[in-house]
Coordinates of C-alpha atoms and ligand atoms in Angstrom, one line a residue:
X107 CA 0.0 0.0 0.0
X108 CA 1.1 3.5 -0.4
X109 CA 1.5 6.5 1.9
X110 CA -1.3 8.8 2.3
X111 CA -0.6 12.1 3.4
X112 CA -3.1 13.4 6.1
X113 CA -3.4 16.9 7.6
X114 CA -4.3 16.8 11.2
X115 CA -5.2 20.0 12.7
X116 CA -4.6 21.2 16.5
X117 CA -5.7 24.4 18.4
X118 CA -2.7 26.1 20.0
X119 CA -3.2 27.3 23.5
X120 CA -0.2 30.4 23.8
X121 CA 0.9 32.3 27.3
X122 CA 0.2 36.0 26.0
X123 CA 4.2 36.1 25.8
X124 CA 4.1 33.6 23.0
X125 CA 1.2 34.8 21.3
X126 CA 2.7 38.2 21.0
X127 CA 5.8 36.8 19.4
X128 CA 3.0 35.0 17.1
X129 CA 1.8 37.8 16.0
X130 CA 4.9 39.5 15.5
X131 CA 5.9 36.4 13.1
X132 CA 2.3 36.9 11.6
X133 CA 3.1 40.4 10.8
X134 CA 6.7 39.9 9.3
X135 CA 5.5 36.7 7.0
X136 CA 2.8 39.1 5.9
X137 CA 5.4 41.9 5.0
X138 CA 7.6 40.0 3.0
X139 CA 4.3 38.4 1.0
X140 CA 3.3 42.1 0.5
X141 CA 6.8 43.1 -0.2
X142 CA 7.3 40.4 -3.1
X143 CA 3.9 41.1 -4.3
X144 CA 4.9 44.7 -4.8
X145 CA 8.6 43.8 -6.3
X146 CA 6.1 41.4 -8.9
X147 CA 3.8 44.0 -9.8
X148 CA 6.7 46.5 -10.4
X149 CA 8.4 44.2 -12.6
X150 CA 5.5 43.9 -14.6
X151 CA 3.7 46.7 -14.8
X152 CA 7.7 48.9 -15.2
X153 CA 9.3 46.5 -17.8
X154 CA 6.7 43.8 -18.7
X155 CA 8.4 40.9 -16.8
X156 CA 7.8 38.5 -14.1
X157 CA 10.2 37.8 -12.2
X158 CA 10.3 34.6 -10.6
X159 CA 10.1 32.6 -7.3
X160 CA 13.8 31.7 -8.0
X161 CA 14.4 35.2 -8.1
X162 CA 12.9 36.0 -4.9
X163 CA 14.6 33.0 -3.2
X164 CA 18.2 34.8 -4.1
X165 CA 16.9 38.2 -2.6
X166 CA 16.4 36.4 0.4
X167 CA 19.7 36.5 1.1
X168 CA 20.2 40.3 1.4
X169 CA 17.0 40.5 3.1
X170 CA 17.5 38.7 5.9
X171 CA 21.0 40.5 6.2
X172 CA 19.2 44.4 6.2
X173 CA 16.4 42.3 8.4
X174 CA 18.2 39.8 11.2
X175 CA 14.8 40.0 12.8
X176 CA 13.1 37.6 9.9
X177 CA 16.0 35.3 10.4
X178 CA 14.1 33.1 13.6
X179 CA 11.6 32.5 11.2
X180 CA 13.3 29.9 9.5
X181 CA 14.6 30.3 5.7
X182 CA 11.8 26.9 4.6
X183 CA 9.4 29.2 6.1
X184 CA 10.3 32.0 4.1
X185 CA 10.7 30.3 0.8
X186 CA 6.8 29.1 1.5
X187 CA 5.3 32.8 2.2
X188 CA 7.8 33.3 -1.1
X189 CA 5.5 30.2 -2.8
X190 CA 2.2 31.6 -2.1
X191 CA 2.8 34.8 -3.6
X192 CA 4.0 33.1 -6.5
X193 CA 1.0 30.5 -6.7
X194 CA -1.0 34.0 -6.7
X195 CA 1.3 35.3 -9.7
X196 CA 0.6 32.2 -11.2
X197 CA -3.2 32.0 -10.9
X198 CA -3.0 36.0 -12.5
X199 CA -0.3 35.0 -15.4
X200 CA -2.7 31.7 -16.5
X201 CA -5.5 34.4 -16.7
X202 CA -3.8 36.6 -18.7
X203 CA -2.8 34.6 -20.8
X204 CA -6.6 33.3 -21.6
X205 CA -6.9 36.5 -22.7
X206 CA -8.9 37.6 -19.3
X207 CA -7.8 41.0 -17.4
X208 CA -7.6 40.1 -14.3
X209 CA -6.5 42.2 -10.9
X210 CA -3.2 41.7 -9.5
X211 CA -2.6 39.9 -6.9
X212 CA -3.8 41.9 -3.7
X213 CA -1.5 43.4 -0.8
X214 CA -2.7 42.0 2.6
X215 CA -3.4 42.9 5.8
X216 CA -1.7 41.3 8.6
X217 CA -4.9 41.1 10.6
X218 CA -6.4 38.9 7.8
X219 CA -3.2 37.2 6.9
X220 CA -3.9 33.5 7.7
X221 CA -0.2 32.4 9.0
X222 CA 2.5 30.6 7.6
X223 CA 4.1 27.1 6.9
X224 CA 7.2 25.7 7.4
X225 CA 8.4 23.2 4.5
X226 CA 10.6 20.8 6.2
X227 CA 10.7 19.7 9.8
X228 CA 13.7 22.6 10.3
X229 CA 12.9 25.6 12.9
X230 CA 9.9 23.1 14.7
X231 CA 9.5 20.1 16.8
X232 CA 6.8 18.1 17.7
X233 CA 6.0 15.9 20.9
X234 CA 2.7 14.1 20.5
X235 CA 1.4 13.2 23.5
X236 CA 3.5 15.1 25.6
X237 CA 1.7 17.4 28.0
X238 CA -1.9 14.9 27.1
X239 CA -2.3 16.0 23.6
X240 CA 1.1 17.0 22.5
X241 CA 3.6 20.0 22.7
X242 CA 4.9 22.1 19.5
X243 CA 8.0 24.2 19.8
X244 CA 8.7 26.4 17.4
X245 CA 12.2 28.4 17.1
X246 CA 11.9 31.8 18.0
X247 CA 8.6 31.2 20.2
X248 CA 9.2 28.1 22.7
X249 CA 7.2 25.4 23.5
X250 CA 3.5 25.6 22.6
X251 CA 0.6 23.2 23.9
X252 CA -2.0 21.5 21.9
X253 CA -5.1 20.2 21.5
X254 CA -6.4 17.4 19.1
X255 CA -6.5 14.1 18.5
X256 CA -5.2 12.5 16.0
X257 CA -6.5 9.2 14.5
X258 CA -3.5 7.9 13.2
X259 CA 0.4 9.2 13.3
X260 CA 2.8 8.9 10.8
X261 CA 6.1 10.4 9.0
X262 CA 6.1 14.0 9.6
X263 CA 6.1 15.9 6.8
X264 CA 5.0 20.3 7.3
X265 CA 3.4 22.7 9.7
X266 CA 1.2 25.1 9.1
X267 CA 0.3 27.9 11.6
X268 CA -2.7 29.8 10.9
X269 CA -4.4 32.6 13.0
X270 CA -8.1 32.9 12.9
X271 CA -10.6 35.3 14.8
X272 CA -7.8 35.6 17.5
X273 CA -7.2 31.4 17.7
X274 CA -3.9 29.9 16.5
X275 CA -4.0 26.4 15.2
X276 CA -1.7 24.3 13.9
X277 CA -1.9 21.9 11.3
X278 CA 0.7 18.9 10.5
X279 CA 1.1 16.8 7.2
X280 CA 1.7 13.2 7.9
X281 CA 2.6 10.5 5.4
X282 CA 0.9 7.5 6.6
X283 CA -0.5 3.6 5.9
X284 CA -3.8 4.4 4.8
X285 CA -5.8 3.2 7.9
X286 CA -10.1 3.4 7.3
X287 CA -10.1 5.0 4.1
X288 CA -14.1 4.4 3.5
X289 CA -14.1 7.0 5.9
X290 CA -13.6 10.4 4.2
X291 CA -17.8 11.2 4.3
X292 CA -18.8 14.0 6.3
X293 CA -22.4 13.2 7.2
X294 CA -24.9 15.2 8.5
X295 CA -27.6 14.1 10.0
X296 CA -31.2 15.9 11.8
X297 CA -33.2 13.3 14.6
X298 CA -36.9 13.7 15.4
X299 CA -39.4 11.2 17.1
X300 CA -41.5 10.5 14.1
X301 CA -38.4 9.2 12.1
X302 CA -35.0 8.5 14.2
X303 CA -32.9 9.9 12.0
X304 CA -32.8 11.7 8.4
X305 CA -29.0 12.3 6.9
X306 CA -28.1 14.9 4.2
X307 CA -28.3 12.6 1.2
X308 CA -32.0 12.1 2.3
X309 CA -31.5 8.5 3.4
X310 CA -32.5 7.6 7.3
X311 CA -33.7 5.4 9.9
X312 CA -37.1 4.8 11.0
X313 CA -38.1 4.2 14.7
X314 CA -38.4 0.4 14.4
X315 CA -42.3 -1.0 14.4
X316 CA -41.5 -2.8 17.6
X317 CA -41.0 0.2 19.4
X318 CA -43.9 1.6 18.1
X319 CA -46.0 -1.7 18.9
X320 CA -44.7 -1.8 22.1
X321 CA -45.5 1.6 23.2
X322 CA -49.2 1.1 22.7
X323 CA -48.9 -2.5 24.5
X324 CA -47.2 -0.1 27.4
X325 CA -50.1 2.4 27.4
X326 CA -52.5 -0.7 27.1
X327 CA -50.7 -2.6 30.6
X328 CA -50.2 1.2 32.0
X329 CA -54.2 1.6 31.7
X330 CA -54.8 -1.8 33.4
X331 CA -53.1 -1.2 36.2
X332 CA -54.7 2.4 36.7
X333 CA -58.2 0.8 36.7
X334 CA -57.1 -2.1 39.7
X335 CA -58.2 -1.1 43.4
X336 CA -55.1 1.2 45.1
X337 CA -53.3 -0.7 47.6
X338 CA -54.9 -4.1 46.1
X339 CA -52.3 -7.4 45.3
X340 CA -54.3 -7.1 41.9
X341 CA -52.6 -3.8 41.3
X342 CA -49.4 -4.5 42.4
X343 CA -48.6 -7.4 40.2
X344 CA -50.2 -5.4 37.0
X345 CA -47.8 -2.3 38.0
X346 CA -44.9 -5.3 38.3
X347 CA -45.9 -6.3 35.1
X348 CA -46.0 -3.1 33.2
X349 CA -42.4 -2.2 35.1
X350 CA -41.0 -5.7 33.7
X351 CA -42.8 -5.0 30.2
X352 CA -40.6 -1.2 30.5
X353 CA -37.4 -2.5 31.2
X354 CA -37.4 -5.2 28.3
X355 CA -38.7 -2.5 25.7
X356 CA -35.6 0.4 27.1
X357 CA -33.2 -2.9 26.8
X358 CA -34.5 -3.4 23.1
X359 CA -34.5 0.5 22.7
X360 CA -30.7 0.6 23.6
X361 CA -29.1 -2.0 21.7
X362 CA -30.9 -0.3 18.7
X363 CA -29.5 2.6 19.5
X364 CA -26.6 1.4 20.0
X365 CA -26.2 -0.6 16.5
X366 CA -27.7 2.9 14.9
X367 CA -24.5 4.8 16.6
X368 CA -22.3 2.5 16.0
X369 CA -23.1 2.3 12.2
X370 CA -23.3 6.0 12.0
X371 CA -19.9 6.2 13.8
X372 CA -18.1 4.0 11.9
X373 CA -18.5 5.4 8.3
X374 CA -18.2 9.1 9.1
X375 CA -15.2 11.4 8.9
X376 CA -17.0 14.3 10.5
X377 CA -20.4 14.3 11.9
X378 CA -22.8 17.5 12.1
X379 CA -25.9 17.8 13.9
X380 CA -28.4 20.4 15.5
X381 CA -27.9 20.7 19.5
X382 CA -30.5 19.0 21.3
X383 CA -32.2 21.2 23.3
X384 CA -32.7 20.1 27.0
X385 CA -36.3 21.9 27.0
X386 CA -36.9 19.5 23.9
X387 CA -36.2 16.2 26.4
X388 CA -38.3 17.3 29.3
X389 CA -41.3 18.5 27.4
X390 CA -42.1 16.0 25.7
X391 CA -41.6 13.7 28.8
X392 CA -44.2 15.2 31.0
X393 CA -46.7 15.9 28.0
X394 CA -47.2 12.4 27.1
X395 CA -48.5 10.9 30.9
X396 CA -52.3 11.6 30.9
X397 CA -53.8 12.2 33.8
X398 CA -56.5 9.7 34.4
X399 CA -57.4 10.0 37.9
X400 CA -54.5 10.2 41.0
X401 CA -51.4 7.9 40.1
X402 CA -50.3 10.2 37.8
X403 CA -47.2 10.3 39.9
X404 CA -46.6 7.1 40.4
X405 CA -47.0 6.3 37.0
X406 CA -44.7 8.3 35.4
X407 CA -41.4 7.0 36.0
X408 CA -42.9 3.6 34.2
X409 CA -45.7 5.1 31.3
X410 CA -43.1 7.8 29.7
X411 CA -43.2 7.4 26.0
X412 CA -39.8 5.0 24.9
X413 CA -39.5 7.0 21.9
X414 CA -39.2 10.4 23.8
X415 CA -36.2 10.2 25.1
X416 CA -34.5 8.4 22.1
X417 CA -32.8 10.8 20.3
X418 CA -31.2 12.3 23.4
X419 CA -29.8 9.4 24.1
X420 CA -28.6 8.3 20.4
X421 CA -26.6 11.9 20.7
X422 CA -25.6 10.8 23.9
X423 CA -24.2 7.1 22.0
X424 CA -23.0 9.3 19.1
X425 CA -21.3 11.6 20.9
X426 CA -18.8 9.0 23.3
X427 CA -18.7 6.8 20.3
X428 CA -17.3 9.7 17.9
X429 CA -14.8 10.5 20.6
X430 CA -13.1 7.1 21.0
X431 CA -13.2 7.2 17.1
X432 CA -11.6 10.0 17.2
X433 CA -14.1 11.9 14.4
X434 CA -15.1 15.1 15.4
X435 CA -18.9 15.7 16.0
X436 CA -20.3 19.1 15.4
X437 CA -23.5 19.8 17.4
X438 CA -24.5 23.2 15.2
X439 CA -25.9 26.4 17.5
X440 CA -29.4 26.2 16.6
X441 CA -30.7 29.1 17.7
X442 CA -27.8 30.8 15.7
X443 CA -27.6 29.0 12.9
X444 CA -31.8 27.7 12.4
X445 CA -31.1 24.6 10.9
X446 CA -35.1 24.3 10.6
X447 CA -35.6 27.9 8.6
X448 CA -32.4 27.9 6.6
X449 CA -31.9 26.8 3.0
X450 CA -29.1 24.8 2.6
X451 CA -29.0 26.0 -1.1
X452 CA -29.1 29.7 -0.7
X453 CA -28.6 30.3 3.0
X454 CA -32.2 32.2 2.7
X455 CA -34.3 32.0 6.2
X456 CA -37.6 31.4 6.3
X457 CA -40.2 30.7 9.0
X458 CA -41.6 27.4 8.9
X459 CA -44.3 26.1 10.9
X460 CA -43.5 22.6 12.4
X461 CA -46.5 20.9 10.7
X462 CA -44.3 22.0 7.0
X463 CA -42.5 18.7 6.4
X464 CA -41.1 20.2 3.1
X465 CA -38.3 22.9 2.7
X466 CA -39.5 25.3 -0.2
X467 CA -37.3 27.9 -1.1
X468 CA -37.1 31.0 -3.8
X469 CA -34.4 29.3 -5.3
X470 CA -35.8 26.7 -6.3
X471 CA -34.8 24.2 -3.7
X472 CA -37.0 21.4 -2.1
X473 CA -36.0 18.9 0.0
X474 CA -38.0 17.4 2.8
X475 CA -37.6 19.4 6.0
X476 CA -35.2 17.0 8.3
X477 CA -33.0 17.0 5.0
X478 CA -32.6 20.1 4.7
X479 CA -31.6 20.7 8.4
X480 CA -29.2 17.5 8.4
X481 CA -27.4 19.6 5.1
X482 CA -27.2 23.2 7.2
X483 CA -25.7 21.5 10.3
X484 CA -23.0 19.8 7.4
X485 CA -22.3 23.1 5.8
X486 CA -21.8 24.8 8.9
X487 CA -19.5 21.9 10.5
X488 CA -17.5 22.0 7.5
X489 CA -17.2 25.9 7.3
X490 CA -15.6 25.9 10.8
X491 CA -11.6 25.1 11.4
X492 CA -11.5 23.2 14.7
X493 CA -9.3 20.7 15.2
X494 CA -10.1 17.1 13.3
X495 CA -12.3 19.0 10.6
X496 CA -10.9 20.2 7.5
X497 CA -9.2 19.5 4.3
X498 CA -10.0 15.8 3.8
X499 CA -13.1 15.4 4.7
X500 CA -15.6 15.3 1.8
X501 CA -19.1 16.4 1.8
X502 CA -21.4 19.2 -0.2
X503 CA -19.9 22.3 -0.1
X504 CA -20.9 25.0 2.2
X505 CA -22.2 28.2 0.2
X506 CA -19.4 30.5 -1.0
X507 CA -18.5 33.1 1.5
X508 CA -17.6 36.4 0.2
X509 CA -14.6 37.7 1.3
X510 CA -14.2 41.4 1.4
X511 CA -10.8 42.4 0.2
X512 CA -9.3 45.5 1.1
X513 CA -6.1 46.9 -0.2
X514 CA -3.7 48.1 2.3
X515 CA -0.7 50.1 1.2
X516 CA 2.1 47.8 1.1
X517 CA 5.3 48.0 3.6
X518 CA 8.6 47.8 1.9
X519 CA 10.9 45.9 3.5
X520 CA 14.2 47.7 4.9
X521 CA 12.2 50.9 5.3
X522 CA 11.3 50.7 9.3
Ligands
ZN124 ZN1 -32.8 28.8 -1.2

């Protein structure tokens, strides 16, 4: 078999010491990236040449002389900032020469500059499992703890740091034996009562009938014992019945459950889902006891609907069974993010009322409404950058974002 390579990111957690000296990195990667984009630029709008990456690489010589202070960044680490302005030239060069007119590449801020990588394993080390989840030390910064687990370890091969909304993660490229390669599928997945479960593709698993049979046969032995005289040896076996009848029906219940985690579980990459609210798990509970006469109370514990409290505790499977995995499970804000009222196609929100099964939207999408949902929680899980979730994992896209792109003025290096 041949090596995969596999990305596997971490959060960084940084002593403010260290994160300043991050963002003092930050800021000099982003200066020499604007600095070579300005050099390009010049060289082709003054005398209609591009000058290459090789080029660059030679300049960085001098630069680091007039600049010791880039020199703890590591020279790999240059000669990558050096690459991506270069894949940007690229990307403009192919355009132009379909005939397009394309902008130039854009100057960029170091408050949106998304970090750096270092090419070889020079100017960083890395201690899995040191400290619990494994220590990163970079020259020039020290030793940095992290947070993630990986599924499966291998050669080392790069590091990337990247800085987002004021987090620093770190991502590592391993070569490794492929290890569960049917599991690349990001699934996404929306749980009710009347149905279990519904995924994105529209697939899904019913309640099974027995659960449903057995619930009336519950209510039926539930009512029985309700009618026998209180306090009578009648009553008390009927109530031992029904309690027996209970425990057999949540033992069948589980090992469902369990076999519908465990499936889920084992061919997922990445698994997105709507929080459960707790309101949802104790509603539900107390509306379903009737109150015929006084043994409401009593009753309860014993005459609770078994399907209530089932998707609660598939999350519940789901979630430990994810962990020991070692998949990442994304339980999507649902107040912020209205799985229910969102189109997955558009990102358009519209009220629906919870008797509409079906998602209708202006753009012409239509999906049943637990499809929909199980899509909105997927797009969402894959739009965040947490650790285990990212390139790699495979599922529909999440709408385009629109980036903003301001120009800043560019800072020439050896002018401070
Ligand atoms: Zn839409």
């Amino acid at each position: 078999m041949e090596l995969v390579k596999r990305r596997i990111t971490y959060c960084l957690y940084l002593t403010s010491e260290q994160h300043q000296l991050m963002l003092e990195f930050l800021r000099l990667h982003c200066e020499l990236y604007n600095a070579a984009v300005q050099e390009r630029r010049d060289a082709w709008t003054l005398r209609g040449i591009s000058s290459t990456k090789a080029d660059q690489e030679k300049q960085l010589v001098a630069i680091k002389e007039a600049r010791p202070e880039l020199i703890p960044l590591g020279g790999h680490a240059l000669q990558e900032t050096l690459r991506r302005v270069d894949l940007a030239f690229q990307a403009f060069f192919r355009r132009v020469k379909a005939g397009e007119t394309p902008g130039f590449p854009r100057f960029k801020s170091w408050k949106r500059f998304s970090g750096w990588t270092y090419k070889s394993t020079s100017s960083w080390r890395f201690f899995p499992g040191e400290k619990k989840h494994g220590v990163l030390e970079l020259d020039g910064i020290g030793r940095l703890r992290m947070r993630g687990e990986p599924r499966q370890l291998g050669e080392i091969k790069t590091l990337t740091i990247s800085h987002k909304r004021g987090r620093w993660y770190a991502s590592i490229v391993i070569a490794c034996m492929p290890e569960r390669e049917h599991r690349t599928a990001g699934i996404g997945f929306d749980w009710g009562i009347e149905r279990l479960l519904t995924f994105d593709d529209g697939t899904g698993v019913e309640n099974p009938r027995f659960l449903k049979k057995s619930e009336r046969k519950l209510k039926a032995l539930g009512r029985a014992a309700s009618r026998k005289k209180r306090g009578s040896k009648n009553r008390k076996k009927a109530v031992a019945k029904l309690g027996q009848q209970h425990e057999r029906i949540a033992s069948l219940r589980e090992d469902f459950l369990h076999q519908q985690s465990a499936e889920l579980v084992g061919r997922a990459a990445l698994l997105a889902t709507k929080k459960l609210a707790v309101a949802n798990m104790t509603r539900s509970a107390r509306g379903t006891v009737e109150a015929p006469g006084k043994n409401v109370r009593q009753k309860a514990g014993l005459n609770k609907s078994i399907l209530d409290g089932a998707p609660a505790a598939f999350l519940g499977m789901v979630r430990y069974k994810a962990a020991e995995a070692g998949i990442a499970l994304v339980e999507a804000p649902t107040r912020m993010i209205k799985p229910s009222q969102t189109c997955p196609a558009c990102g358009r929100q519209q009220k629906k009322t919870l008797a509409e099964r079906v998602h209708r939207c202006a753009c012409g999408c239509v999906l049943p409404r637990d499809q929909a949902s199980a899509q909105v929680c997927l797009h969402y899980a894959l739009s965040l950058s947490e650790p285990g979730i990212g390139p790699g994992v495979e599922g529909a896209s999440p709408p385009a974002k629109h980036e903003t792109a301001t120009e800043y003025a560019p800072a020439y290096l050896g002018e401070r």
